PDB file of C-alpha atoms in Angstrom:
ATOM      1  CA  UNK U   1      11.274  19.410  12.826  1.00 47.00           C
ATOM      2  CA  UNK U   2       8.423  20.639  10.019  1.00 50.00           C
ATOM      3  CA  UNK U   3      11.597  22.692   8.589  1.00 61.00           C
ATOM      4  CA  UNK U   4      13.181  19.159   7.310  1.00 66.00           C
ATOM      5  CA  UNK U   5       9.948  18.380   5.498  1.00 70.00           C
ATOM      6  CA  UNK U   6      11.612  19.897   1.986  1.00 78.00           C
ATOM      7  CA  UNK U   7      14.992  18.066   2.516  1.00 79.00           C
ATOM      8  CA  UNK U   8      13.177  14.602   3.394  1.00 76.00           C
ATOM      9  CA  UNK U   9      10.918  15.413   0.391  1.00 81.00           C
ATOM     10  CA  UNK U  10      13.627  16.146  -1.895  1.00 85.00           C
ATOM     11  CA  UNK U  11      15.849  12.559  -0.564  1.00 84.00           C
ATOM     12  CA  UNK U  12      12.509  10.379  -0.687  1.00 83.00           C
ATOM     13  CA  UNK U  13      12.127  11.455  -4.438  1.00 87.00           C
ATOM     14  CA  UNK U  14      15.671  11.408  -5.463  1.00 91.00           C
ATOM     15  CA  UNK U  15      15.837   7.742  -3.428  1.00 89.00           C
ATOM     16  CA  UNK U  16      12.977   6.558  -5.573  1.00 88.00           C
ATOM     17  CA  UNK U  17      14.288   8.054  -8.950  1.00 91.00           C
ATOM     18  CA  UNK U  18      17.677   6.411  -8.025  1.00 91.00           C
ATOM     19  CA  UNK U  19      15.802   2.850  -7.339  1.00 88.00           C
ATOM     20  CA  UNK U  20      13.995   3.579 -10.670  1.00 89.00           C
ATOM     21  CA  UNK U  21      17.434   3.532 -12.870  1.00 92.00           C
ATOM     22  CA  UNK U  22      19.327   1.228 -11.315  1.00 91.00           C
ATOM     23  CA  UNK U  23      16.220  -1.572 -11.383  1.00 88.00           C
ATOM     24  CA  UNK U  24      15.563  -0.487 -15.014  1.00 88.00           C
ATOM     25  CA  UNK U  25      19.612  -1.036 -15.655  1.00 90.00           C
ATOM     26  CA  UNK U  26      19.780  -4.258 -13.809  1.00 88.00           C
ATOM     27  CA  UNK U  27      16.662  -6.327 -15.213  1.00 86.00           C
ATOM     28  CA  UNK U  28      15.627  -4.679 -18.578  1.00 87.00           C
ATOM     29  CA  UNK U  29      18.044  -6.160 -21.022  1.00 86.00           C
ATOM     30  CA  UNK U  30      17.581  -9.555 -19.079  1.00 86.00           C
ATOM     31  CA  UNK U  31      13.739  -9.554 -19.545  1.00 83.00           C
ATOM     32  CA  UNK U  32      14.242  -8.398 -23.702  1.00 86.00           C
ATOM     33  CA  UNK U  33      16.526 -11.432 -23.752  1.00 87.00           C
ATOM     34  CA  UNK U  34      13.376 -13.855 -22.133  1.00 84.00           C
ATOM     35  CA  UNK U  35      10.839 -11.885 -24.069  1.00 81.00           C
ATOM     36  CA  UNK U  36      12.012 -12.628 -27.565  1.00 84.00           C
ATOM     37  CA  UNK U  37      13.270 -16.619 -25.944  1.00 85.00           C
ATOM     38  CA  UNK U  38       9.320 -16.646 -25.285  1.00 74.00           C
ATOM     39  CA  UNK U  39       8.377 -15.227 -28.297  1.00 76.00           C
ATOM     40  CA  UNK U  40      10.636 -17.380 -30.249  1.00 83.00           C
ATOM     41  CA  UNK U  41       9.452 -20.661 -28.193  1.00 78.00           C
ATOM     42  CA  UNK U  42       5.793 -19.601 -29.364  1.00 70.00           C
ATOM     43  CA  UNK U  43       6.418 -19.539 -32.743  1.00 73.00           C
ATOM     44  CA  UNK U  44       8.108 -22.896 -33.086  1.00 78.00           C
ATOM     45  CA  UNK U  45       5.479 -24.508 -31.134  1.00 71.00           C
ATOM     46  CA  UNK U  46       2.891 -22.845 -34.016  1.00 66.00           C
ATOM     47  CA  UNK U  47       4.901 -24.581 -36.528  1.00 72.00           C
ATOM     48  CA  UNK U  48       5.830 -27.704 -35.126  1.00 74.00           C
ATOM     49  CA  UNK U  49       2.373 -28.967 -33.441  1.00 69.00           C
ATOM     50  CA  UNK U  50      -0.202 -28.509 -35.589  1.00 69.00           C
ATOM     51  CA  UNK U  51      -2.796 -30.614 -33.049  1.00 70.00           C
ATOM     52  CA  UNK U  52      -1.041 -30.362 -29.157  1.00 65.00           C
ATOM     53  CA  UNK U  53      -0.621 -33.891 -27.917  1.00 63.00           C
ATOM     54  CA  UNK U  54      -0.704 -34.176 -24.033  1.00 60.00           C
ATOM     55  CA  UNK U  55       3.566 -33.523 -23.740  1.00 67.00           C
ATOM     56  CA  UNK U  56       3.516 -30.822 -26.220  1.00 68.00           C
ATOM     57  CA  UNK U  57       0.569 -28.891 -24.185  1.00 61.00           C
ATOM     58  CA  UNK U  58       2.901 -29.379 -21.105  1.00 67.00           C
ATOM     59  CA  UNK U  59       5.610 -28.335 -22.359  1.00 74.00           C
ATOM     60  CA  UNK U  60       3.989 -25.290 -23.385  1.00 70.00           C
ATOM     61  CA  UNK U  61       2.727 -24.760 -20.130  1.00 70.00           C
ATOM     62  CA  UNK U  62       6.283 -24.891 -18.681  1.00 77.00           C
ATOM     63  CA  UNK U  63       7.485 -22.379 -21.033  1.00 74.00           C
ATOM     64  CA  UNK U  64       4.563 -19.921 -19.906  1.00 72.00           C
ATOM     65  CA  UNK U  65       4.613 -20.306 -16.416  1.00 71.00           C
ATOM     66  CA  UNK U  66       8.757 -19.286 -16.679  1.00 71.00           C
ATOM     67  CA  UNK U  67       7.743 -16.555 -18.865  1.00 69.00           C
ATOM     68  CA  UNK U  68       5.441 -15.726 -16.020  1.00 65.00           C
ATOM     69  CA  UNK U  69       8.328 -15.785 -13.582  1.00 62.00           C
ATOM     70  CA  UNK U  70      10.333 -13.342 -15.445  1.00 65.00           C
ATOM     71  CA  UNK U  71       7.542 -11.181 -15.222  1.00 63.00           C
ATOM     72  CA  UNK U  72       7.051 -11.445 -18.839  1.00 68.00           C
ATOM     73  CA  UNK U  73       3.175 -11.690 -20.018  1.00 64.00           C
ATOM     74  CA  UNK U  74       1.967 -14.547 -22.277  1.00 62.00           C
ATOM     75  CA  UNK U  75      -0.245 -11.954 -24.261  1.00 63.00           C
ATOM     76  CA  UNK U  76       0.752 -10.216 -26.955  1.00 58.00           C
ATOM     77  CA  UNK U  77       4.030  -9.822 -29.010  1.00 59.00           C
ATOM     78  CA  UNK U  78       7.780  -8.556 -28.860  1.00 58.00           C
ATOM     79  CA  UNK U  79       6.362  -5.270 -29.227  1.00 60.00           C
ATOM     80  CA  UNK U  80       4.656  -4.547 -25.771  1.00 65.00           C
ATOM     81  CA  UNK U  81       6.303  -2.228 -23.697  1.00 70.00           C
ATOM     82  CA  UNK U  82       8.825  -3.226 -21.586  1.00 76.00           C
ATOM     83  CA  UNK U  83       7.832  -4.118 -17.779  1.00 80.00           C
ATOM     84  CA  UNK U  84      11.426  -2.861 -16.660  1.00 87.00           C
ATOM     85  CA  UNK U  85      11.066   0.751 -18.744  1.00 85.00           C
ATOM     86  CA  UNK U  86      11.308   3.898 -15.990  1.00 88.00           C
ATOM     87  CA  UNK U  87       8.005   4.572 -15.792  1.00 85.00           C
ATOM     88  CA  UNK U  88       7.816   0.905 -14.437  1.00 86.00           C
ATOM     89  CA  UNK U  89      10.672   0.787 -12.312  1.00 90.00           C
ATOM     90  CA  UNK U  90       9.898   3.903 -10.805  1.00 91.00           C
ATOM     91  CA  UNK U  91       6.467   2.185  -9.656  1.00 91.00           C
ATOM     92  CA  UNK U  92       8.046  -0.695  -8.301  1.00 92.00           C
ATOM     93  CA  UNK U  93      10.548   1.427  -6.625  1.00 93.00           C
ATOM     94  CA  UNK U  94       7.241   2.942  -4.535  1.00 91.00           C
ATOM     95  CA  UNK U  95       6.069  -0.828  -4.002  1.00 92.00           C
ATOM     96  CA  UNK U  96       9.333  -1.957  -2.182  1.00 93.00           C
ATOM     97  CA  UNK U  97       9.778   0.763   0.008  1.00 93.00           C
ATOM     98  CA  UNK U  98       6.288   1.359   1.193  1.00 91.00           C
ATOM     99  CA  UNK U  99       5.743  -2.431   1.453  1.00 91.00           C
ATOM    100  CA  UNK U 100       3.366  -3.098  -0.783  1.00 92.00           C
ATOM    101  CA  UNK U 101       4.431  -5.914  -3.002  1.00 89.00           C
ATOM    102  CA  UNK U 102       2.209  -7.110  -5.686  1.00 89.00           C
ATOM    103  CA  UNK U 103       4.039  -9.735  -6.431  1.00 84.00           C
ATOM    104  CA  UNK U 104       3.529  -9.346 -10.337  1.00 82.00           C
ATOM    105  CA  UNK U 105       6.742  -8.402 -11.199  1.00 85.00           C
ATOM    106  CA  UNK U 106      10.251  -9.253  -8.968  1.00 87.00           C
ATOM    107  CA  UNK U 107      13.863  -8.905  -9.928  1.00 90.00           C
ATOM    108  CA  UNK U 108      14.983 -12.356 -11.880  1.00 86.00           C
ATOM    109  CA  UNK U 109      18.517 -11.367 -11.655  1.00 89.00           C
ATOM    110  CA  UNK U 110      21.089 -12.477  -8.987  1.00 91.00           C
ATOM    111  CA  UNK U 111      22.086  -8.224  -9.257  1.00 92.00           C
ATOM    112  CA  UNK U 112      18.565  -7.315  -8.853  1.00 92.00           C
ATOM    113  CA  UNK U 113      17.589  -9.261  -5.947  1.00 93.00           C
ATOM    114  CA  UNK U 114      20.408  -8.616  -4.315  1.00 94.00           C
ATOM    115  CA  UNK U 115      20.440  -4.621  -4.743  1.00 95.00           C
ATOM    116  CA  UNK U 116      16.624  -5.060  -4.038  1.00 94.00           C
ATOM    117  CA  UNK U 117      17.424  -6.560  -0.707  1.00 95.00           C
ATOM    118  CA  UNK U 118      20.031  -3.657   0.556  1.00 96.00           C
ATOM    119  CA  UNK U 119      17.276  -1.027  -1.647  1.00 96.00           C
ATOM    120  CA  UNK U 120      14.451  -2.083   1.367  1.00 95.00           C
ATOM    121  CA  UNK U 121      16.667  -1.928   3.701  1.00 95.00           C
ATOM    122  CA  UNK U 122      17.340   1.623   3.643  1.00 95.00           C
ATOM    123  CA  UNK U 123      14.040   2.476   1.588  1.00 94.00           C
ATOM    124  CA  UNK U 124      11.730   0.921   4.223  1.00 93.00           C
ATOM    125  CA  UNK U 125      13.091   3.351   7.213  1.00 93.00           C
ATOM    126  CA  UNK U 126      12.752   6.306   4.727  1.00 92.00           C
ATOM    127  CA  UNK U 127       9.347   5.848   3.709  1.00 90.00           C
ATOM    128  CA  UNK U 128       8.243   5.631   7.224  1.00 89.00           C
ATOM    129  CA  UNK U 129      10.211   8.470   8.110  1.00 88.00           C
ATOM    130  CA  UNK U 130       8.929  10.727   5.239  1.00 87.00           C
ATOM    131  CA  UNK U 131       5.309   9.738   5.985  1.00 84.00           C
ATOM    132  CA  UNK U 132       5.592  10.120   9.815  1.00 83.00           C
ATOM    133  CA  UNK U 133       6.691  13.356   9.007  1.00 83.00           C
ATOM    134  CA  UNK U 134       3.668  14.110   6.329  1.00 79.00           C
ATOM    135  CA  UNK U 135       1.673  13.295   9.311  1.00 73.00           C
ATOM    136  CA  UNK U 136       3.502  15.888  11.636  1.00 76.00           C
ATOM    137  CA  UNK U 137       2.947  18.745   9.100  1.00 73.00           C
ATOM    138  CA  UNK U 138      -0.845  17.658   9.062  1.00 68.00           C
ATOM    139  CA  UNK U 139      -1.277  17.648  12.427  1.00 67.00           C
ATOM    140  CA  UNK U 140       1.168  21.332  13.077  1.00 68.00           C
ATOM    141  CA  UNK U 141      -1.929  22.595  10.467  1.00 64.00           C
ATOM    142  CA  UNK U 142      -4.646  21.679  12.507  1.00 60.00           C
ATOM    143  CA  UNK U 143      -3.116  22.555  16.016  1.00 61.00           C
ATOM    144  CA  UNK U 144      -2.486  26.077  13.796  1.00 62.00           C
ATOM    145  CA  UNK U 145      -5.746  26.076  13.226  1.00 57.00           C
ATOM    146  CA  UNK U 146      -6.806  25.139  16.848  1.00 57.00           C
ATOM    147  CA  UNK U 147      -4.713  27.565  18.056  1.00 60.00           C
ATOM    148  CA  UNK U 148      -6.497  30.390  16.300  1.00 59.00           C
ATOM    149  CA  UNK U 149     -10.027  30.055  17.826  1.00 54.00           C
ATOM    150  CA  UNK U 150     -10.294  31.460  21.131  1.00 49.00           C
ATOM    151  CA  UNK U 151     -13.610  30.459  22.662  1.00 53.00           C
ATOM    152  CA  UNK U 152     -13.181  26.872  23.843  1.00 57.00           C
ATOM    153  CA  UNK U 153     -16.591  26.170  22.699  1.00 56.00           C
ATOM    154  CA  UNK U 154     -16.034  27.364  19.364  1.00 58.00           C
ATOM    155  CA  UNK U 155     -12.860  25.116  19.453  1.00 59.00           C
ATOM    156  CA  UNK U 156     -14.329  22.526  19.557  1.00 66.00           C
ATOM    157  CA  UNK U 157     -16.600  22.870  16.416  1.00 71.00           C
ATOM    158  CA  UNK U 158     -13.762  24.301  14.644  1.00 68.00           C
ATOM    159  CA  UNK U 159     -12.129  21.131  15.389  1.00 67.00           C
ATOM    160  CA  UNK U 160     -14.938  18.578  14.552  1.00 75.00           C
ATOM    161  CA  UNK U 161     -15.005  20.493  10.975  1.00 77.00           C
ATOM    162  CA  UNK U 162     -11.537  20.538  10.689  1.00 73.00           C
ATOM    163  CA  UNK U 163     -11.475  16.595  10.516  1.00 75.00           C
ATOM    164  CA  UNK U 164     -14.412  16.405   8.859  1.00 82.00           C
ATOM    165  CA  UNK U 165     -13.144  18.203   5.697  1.00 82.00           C
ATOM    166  CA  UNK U 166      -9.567  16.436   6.116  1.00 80.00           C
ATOM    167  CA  UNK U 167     -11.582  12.937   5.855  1.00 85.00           C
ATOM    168  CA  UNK U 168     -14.157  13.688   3.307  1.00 90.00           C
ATOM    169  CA  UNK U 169     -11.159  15.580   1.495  1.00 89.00           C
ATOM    170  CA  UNK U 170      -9.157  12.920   1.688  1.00 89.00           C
ATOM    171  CA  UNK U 171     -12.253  10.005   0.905  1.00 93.00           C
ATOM    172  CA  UNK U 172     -12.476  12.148  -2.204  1.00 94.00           C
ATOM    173  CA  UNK U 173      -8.973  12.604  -3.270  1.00 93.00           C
ATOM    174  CA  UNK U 174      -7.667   9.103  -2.737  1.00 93.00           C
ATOM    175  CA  UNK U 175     -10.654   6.254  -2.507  1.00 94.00           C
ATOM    176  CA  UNK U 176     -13.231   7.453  -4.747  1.00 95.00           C
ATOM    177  CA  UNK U 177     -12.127   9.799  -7.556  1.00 96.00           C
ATOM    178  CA  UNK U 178      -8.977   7.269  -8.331  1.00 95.00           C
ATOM    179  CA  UNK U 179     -11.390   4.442  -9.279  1.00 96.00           C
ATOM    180  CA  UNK U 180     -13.146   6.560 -11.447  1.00 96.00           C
ATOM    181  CA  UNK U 181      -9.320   7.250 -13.517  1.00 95.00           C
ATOM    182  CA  UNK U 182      -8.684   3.204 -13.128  1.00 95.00           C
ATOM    183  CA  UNK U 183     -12.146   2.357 -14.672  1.00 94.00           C
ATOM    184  CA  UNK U 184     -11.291   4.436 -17.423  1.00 93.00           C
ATOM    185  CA  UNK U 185      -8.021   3.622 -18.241  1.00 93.00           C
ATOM    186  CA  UNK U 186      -7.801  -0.409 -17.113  1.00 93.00           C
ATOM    187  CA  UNK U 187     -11.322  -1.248 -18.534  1.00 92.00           C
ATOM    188  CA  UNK U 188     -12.482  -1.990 -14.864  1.00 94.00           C
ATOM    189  CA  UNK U 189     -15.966  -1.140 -12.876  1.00 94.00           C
ATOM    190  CA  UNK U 190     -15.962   1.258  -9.985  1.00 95.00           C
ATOM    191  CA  UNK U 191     -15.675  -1.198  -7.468  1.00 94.00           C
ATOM    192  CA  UNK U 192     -12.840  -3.160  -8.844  1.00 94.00           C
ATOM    193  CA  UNK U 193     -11.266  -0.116  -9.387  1.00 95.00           C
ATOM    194  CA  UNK U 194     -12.174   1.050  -5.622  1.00 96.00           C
ATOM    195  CA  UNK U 195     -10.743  -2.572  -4.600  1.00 95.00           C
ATOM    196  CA  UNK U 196      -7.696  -2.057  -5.752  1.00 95.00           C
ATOM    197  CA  UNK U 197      -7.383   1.450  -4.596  1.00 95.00           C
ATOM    198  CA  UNK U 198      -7.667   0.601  -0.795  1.00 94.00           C
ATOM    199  CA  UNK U 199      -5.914  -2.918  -1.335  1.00 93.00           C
ATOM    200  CA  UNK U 200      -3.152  -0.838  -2.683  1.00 94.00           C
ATOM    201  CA  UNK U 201      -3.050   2.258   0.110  1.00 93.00           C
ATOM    202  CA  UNK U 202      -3.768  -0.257   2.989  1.00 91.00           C
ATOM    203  CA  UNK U 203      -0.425  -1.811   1.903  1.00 90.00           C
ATOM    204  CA  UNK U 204      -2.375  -5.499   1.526  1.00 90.00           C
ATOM    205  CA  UNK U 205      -1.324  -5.746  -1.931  1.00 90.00           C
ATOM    206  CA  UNK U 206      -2.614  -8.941  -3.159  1.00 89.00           C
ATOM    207  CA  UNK U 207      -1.735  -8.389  -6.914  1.00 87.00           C
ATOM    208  CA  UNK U 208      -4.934  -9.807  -8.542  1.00 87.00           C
ATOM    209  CA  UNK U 209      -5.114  -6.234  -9.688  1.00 91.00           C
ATOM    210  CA  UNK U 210      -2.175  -3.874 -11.099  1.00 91.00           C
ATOM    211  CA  UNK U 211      -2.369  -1.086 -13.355  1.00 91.00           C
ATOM    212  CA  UNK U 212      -0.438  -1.065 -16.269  1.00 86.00           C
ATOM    213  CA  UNK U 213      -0.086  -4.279 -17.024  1.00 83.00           C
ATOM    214  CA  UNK U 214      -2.581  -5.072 -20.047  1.00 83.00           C
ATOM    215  CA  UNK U 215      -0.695  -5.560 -23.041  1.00 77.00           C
ATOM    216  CA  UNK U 216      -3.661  -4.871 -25.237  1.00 80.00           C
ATOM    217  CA  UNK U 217      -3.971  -1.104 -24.407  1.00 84.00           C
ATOM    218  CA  UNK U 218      -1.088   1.511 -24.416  1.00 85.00           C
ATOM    219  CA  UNK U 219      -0.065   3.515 -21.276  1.00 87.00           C
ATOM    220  CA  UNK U 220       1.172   7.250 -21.352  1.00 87.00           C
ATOM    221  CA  UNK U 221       4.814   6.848 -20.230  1.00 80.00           C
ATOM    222  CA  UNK U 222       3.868   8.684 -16.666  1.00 86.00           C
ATOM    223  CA  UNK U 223       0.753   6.669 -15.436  1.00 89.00           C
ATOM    224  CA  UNK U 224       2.669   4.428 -13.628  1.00 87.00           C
ATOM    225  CA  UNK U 225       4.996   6.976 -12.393  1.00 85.00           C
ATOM    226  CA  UNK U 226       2.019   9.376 -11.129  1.00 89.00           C
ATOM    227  CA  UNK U 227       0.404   6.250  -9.352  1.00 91.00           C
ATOM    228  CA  UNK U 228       3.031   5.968  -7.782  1.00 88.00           C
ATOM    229  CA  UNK U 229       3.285   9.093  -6.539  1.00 88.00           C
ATOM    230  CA  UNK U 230      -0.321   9.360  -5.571  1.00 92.00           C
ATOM    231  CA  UNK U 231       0.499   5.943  -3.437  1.00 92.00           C
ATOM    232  CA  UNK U 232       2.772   7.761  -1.345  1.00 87.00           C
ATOM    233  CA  UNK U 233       0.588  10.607  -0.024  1.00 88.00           C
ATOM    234  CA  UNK U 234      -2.459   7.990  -0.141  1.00 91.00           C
ATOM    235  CA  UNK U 235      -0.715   6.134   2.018  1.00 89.00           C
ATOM    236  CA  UNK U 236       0.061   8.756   4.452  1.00 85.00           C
ATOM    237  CA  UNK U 237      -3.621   9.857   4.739  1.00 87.00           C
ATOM    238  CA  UNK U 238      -4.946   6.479   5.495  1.00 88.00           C
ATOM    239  CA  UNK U 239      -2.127   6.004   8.251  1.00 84.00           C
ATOM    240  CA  UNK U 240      -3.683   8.875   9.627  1.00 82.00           C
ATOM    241  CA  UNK U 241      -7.110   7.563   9.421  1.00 85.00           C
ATOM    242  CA  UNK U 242      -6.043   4.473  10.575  1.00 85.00           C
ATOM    243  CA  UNK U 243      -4.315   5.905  13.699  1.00 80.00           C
ATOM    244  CA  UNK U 244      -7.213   7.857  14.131  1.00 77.00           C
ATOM    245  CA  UNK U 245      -9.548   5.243  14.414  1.00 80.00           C
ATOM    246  CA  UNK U 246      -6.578   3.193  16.402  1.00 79.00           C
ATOM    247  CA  UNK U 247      -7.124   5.898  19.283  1.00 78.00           C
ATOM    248  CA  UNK U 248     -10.561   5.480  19.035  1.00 78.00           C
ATOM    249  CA  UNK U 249     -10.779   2.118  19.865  1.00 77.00           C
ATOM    250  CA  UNK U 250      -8.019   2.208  22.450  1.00 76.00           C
ATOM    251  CA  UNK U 251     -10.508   4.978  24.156  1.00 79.00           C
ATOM    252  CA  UNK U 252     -13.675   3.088  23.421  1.00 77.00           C
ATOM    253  CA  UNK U 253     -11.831   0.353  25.360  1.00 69.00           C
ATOM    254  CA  UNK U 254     -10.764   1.610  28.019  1.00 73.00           C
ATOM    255  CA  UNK U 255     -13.682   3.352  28.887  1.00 74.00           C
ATOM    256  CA  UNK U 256     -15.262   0.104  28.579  1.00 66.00           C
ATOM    257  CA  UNK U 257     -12.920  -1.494  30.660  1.00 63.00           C
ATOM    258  CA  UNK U 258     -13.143   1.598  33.035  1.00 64.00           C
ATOM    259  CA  UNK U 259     -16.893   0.648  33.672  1.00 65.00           C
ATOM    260  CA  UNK U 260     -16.533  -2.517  34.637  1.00 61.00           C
ATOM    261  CA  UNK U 261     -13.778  -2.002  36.899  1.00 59.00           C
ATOM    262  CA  UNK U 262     -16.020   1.048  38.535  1.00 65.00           C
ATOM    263  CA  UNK U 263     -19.174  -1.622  38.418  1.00 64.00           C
ATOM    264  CA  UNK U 264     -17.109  -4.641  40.085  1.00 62.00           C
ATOM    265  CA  UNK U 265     -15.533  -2.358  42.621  1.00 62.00           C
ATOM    266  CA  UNK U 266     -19.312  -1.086  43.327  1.00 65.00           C
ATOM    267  CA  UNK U 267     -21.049  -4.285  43.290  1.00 63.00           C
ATOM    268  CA  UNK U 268     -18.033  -5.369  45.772  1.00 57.00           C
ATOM    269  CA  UNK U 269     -18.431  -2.921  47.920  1.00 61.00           C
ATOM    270  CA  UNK U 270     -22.363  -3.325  48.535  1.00 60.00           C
ATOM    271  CA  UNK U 271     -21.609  -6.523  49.166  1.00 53.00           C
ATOM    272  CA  UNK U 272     -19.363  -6.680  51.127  1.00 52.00           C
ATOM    273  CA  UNK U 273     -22.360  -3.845  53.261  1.00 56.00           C
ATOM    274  CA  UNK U 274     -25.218  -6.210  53.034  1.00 56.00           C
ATOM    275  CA  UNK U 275     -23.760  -9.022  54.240  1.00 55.00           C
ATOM    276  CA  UNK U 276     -24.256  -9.300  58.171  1.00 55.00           C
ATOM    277  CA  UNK U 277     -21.893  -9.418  60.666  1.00 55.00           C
ATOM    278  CA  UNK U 278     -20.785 -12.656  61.337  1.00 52.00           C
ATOM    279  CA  UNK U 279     -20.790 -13.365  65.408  1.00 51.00           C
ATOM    280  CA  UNK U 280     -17.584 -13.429  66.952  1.00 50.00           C
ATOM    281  CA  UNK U 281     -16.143 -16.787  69.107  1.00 45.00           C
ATOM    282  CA  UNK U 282     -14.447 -15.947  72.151  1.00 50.00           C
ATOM    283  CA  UNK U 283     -12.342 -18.910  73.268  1.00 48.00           C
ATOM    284  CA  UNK U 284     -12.213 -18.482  77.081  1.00 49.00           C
ATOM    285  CA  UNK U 285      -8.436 -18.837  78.427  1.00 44.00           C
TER     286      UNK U 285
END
């Protein structure tokens, strides 16, 4: 099974890239076409309305909150990169199919929903299958690894360690050096940055906080694309984690369940020995 870890790799990245091009062919020249619409509205409402009256500031309104709904941002000009560019729709490629969903930016084309729809369908199943099987090639490493100590006692440290340095590795790689890259680059603190981080690999994805998305500051073509892939195996380590501490509580449980059945059978059984005999009727025939 670890032997199809290359092919699934290879399919989960060219599924993505394919998701990338056809969303980017599908909803970029519709979103220029809204852009400069918005743009265009802006401008005649500078020149027409010198002091907003109360239907002129809701109209304006309107127009913003469709601009919104196009996924086009009320900041800035023409000029700001484009939200359907690869780089983008490679990143929300990763957010259908591992089920994240910001919400910040959706397909406004009939086309685009409607490939998005058939795009989960099949995307979903992958993702899951790609990181169960990230998970397998985890766990093959540290039964390898298990495998190679003899002494049972020294097993059993080896063991301990072994998930010690896969969680603190992990803790460093994915939840506490990223926020220090987001802070940098989005203008956020640490722990807005570390919010978003676990909001994002826990698959909550509220979308009060995306990166990429200020039109004041200018992106390197990839960042997107590399938090995107550094979603994926984020998101397999904390299902790991996650399962881990699943099968802790299921133990933690039932041993807690285990006691009290143990303590009720007990306290049953010495009372049902302290309690006298009860004298026995004979009815005479």
């Amino acid at each position: 099974q670890i032997s199809w870890t290359p092919l699934l790799l290879l399919g989960y990245l060219f599924y993505l890239l394919l998701g990338a091009m056809v969303f980017q062919l599908l909803e970029k020249q519709t979103e220029t076409h809204f852009r400069d619409q918005f743009q265009l509205e802006k401008l005649n409402l500078l020149q027409n309305y010198t002091c907003l009256d109360r239907q002129a500031l809701e109209k304006f309104v309107q127009v913003l909150m469709e601009a919104w709904e196009k996924g086009v941002s009320p900041e800035g000009n023409s000029t700001n990169p484009s939200n359907w560019d690869f780089s983008n729709s490679f990143f929300f490629a990763g957010t259908v199919v591992t089920t994240i969903g910001y919400g910040n930016l959706s397909p406004s084309t009939v086309a685009g929903q409607i490939f998005c729809v058939f795009y989960a369908l099949f995307g979903v199943p992958l993702n899951l299958a790609f990181l169960n099987q990230l998970g397998k090639g985890l766990n093959a490493h540290l039964l390898s690894l298990e495998r190679w100590v003899q002494k049972p006692g020294r097993a059993q440290v080896v063991q301990t360690l072994a998930v010690a340095i896969f969680l603190t590795t992990g803790t460093l790689l994915f939840l506490v050096f990223p926020p220090l890259v987001f802070s940098y680059v989005e203008g956020w603190s640490y722990g807005e940055g570390f919010y978003f981080t676990f909001i994002t690999l826990s698959t909550i994805g509220f979308g009060d906080y995306v990166v990429g998305t200020n039109p004041n500051k200018h992106y390197i073509p990839v960042y997107r694309s590399l938090t995107a892939v550094w979603i994926v195996f984020g998101l397999a380590w904390l299902a790991l984690v996650f399962n881990v501490g699943a099968d802790l509580m299921e133990k933690f449980l039932q041993l807690k369940w285990h006691k009290s059945d143990l303590s009720l059978a007990e306290g049953a059984t010495i009372k049902l020995e302290d309690e006298p005999e009860q004298p026995r009727i004979h009815i005479p025939s």
